[in-house]
mmCIF file of C-alpha atoms in Angstrom:
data_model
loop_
_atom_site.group_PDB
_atom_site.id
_atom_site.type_symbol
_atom_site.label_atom_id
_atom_site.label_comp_id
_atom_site.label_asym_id
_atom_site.label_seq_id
_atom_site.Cartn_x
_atom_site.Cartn_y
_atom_site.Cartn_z
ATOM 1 C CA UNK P 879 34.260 -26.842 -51.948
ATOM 2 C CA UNK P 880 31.231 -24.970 -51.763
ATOM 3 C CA UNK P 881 28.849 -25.870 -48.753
ATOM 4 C CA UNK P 882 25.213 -27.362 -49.768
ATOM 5 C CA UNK P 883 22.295 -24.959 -49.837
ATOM 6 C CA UNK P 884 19.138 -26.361 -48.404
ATOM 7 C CA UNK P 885 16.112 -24.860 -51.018
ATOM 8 C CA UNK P 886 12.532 -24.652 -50.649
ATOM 9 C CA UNK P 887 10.541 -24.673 -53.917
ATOM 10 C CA UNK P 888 6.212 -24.592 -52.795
ATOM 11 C CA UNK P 889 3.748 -26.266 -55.280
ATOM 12 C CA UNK P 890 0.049 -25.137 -55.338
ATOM 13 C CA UNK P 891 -1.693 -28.685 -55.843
ATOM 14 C CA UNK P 892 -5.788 -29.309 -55.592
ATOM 15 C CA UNK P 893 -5.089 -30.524 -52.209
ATOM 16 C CA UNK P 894 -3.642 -27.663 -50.946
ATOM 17 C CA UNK P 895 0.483 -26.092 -50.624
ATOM 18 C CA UNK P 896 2.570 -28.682 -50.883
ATOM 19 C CA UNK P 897 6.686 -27.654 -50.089
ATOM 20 C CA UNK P 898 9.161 -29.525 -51.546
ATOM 21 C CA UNK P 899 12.664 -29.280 -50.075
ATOM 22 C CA UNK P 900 15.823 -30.040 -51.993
ATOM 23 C CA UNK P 901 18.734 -30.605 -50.389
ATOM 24 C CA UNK P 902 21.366 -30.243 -53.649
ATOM 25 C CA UNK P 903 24.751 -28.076 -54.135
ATOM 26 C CA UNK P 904 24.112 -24.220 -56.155
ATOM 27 C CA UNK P 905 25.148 -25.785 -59.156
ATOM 28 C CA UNK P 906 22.119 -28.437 -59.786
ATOM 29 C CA UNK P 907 19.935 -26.839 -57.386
ATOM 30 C CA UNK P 908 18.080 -24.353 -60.095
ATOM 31 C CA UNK P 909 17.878 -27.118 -62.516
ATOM 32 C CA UNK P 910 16.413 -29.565 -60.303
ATOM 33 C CA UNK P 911 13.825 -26.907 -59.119
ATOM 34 C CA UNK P 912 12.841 -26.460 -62.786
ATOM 35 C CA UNK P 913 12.659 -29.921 -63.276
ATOM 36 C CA UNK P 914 10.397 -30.433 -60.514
ATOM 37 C CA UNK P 915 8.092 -27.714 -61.285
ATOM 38 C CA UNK P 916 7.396 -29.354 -64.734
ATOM 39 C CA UNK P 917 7.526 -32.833 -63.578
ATOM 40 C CA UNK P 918 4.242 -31.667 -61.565
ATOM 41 C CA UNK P 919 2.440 -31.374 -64.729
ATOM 42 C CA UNK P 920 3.999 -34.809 -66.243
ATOM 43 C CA UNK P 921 2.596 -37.040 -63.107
ATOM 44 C CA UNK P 922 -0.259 -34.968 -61.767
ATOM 45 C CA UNK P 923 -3.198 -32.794 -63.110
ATOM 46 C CA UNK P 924 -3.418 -30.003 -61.522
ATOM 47 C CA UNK P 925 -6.225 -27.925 -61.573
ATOM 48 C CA UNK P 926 -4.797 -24.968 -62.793
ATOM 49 C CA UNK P 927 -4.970 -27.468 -66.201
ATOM 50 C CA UNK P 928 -8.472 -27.860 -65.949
ATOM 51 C CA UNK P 929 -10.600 -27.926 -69.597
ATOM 52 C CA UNK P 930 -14.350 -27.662 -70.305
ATOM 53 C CA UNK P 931 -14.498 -31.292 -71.063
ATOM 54 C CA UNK P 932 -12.316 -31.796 -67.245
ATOM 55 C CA UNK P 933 -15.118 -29.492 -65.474
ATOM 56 C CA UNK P 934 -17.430 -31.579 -67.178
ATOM 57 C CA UNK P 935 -15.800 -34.971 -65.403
ATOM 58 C CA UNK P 936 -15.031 -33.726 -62.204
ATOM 59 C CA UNK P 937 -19.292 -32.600 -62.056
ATOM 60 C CA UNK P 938 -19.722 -36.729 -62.975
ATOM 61 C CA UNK P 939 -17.350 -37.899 -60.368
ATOM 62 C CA UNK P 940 -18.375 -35.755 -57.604
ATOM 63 C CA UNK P 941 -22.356 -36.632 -58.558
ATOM 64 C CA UNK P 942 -21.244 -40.533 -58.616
ATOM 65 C CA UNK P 943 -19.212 -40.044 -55.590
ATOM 66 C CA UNK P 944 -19.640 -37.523 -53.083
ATOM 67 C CA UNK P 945 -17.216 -38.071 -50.789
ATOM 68 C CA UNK P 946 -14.928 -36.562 -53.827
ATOM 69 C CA UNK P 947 -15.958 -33.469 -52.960
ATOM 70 C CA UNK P 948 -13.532 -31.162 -51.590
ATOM 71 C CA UNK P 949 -13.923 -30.417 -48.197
ATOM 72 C CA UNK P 950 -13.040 -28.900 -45.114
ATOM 73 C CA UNK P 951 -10.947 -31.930 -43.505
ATOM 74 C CA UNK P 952 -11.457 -30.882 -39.798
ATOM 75 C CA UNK P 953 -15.383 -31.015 -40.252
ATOM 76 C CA UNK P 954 -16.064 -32.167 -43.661
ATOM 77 C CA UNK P 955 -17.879 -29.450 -44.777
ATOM 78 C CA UNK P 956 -18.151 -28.355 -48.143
ATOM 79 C CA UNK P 957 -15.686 -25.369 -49.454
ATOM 80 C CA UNK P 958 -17.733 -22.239 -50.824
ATOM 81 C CA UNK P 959 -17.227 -21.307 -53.830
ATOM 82 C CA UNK P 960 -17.397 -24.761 -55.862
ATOM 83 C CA UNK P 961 -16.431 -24.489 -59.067
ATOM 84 C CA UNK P 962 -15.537 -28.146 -60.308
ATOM 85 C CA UNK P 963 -11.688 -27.538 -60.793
ATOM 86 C CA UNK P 964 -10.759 -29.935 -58.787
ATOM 87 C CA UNK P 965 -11.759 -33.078 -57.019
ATOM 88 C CA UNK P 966 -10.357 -34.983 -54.235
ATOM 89 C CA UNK P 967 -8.861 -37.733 -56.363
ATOM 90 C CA UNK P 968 -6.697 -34.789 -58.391
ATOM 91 C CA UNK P 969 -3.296 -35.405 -56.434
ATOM 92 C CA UNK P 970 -3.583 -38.967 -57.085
ATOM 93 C CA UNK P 971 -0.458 -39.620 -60.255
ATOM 94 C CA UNK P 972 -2.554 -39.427 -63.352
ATOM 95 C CA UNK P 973 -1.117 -43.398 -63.931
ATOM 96 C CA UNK P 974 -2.774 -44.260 -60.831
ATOM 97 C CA UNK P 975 -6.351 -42.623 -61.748
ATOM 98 C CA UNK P 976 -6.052 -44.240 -65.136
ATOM 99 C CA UNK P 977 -5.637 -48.099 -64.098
ATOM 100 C CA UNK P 978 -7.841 -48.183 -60.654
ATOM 101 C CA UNK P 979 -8.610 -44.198 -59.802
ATOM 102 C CA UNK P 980 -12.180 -44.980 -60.475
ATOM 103 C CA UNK P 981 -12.493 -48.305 -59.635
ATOM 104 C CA UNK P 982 -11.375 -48.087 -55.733
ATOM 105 C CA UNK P 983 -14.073 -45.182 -55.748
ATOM 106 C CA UNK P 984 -16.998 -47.504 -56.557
ATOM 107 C CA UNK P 985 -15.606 -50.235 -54.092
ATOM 108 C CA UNK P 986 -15.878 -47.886 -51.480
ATOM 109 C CA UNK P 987 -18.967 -46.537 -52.688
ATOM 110 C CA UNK P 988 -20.604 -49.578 -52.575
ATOM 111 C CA UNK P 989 -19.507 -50.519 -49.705
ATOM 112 C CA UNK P 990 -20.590 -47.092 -47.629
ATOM 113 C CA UNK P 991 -23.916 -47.559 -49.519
ATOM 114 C CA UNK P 992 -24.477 -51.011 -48.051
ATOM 115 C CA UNK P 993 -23.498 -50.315 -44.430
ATOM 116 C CA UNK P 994 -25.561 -46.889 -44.871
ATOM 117 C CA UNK P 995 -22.629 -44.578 -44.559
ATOM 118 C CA UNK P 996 -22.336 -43.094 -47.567
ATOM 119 C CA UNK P 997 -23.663 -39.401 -46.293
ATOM 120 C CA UNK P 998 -21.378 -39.000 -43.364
ATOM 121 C CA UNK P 999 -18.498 -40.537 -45.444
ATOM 122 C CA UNK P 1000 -15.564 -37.776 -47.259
ATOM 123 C CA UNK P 1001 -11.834 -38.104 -47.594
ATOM 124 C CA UNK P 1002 -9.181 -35.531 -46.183
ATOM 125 C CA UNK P 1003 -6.593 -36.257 -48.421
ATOM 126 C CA UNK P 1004 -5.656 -38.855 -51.727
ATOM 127 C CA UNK P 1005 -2.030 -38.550 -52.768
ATOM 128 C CA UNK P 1006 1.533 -40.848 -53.491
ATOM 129 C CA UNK P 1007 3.829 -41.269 -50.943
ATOM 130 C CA UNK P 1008 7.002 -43.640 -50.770
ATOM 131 C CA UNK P 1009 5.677 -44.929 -54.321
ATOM 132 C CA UNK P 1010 2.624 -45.835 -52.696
ATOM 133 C CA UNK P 1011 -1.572 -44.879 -52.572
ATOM 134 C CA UNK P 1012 -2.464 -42.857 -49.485
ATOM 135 C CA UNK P 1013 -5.917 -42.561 -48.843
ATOM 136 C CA UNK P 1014 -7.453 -40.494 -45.853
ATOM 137 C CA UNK P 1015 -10.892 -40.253 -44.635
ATOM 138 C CA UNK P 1016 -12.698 -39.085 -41.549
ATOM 139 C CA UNK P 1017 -11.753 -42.141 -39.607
ATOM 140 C CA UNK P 1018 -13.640 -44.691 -41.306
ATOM 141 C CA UNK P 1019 -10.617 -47.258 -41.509
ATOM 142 C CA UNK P 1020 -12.368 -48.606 -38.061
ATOM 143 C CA UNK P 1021 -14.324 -50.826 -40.168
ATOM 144 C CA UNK P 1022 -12.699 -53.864 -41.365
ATOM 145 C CA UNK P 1023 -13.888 -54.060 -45.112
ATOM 146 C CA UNK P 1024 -13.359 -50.522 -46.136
ATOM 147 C CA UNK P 1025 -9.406 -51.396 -44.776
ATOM 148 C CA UNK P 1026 -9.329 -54.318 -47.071
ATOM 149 C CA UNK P 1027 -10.310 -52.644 -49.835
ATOM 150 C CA UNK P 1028 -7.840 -49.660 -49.320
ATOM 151 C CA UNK P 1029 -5.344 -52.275 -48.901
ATOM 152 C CA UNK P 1030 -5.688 -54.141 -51.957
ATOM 153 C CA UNK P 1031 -5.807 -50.743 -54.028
ATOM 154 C CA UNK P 1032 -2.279 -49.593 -52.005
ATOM 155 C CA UNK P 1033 -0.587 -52.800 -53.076
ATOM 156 C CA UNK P 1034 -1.873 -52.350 -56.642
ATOM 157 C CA UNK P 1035 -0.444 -48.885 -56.783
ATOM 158 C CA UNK P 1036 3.208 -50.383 -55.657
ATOM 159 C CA UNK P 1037 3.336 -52.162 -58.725
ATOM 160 C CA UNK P 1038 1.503 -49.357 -61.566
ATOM 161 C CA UNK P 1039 3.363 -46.921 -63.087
ATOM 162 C CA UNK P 1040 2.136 -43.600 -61.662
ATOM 163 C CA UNK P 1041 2.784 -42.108 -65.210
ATOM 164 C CA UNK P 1042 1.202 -44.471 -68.001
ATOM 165 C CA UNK P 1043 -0.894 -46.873 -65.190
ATOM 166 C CA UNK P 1044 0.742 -49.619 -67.068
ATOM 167 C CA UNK P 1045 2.283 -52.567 -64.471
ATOM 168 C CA UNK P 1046 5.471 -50.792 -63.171
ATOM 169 C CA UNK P 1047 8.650 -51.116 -60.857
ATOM 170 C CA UNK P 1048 9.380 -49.965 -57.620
ATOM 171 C CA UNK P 1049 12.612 -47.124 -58.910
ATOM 172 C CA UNK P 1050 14.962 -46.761 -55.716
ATOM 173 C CA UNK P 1051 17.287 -44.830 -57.808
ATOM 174 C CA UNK P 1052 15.707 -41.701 -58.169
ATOM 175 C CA UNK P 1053 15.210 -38.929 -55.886
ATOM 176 C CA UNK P 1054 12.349 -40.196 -54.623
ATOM 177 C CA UNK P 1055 10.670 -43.673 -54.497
ATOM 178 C CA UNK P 1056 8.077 -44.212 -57.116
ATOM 179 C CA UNK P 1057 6.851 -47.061 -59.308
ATOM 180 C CA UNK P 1058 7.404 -46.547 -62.990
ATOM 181 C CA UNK P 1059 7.134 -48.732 -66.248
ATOM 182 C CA UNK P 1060 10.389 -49.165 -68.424
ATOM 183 C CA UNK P 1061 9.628 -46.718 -71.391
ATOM 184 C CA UNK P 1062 7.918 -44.043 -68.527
ATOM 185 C CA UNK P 1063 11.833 -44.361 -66.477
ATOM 186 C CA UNK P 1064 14.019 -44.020 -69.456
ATOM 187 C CA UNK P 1065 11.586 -41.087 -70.870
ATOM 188 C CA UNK P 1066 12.386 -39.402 -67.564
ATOM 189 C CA UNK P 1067 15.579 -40.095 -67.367
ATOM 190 C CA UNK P 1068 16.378 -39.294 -70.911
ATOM 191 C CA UNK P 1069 14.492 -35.710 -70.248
ATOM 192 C CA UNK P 1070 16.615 -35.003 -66.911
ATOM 193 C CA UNK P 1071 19.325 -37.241 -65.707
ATOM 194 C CA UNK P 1072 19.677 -35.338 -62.371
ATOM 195 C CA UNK P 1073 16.587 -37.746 -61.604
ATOM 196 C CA UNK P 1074 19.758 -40.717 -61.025
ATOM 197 C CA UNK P 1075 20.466 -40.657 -57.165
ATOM 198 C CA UNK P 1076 24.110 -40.109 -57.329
ATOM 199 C CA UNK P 1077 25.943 -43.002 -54.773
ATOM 200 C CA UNK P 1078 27.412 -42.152 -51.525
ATOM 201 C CA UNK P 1079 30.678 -44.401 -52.441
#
């Protein structure tokens, strides 16, 4: 039997190199590599994707919300060379943006703009992990309310299909842990059924 390879596949998101590791045998490895490469496109928009009517959104969101800005995350400064590509809220699953990207953004506007934060405020990093919202920012989670409100929006995410946005199911079955509607998991099964997690029994 022929041992495991352990493969590396990298994936040039708005938030920066992202490297994916796959632990499968030669025979499913090149498929699954393929398969993730286009999934990347199915779940997120990347800015590589970007359209003049996109540009034209990202310019809205960053005016509406600053802190959507991309930035350096050590300092917060602003990246030279903005050209509207992409915003912070890009790796979020385009599901997720879709049912409450926006919405979480004006919470937490509103509440910055109330405690008189707003200018010092920018996040490091947006993104799904474990079928759940991350949200990172320069160490505002200090303050009670804005940790409420990330809360509420992490719990929502558990349950929202990070494909459609419609109200979706955590999917333990898969290669990784993410919530998904019915007709999103059967689409993606039906398109690549390496997706199953094969049982260790």
């Amino acid at each position: 039997m022929e041992k495991d390879r352990f493969n590396t596949i990298n994936m040039n998101l708005p938030s920066g190199r992202v490297i994916y590791k796959v632990g499968f045998s030669e025979d499913v490895a090149d498929d699954h590599i393929r398969h993730i490469c286009n999934l990347k496109n199915v779940i997120w928009e990347c800015a590589e994707d970007k359209t003049e009517e996109s540009i034209k959104e990202n310019k809205r969101l960053m005016k509406e919300y600053p802190f959507l800005i991309p930035r350096k995350r050590e300092n917060g400064e602003i990246l030279d060379g903005e050209d509207y590509s992409c915003t912070m809220l890009d790796p979020m699953p385009k599901g997720w943006k879709k049912a409450f990207g926006e919405d979480i953004c004006r919470e937490i506007k509103a509440f910055l703009f109330e405690e008189n934060m707003l200018e010092g405020y920018w996040v490091k990093q947006i993104k799904e992990k474990f079928g759940s919202l991350r949200w990172y920012d320069n160490d505002c989670s200090r303050h009670a309310k804005l940790k409420q409100i990330k809360s509420k929006y992490v719990e929502l995410s558990e349950h929202t299909c990070v494909m459609c946005g419609a109200e979706g199911t955590m999917r333990g079955n898969l290669r990784w842990i993410s919530p998904f509607c019915d007709e999103c998991y059967e689409e993606l099964i039906e398109w690549n059924p390496y997706m199953i997690r094969k049982s260790n029994v």
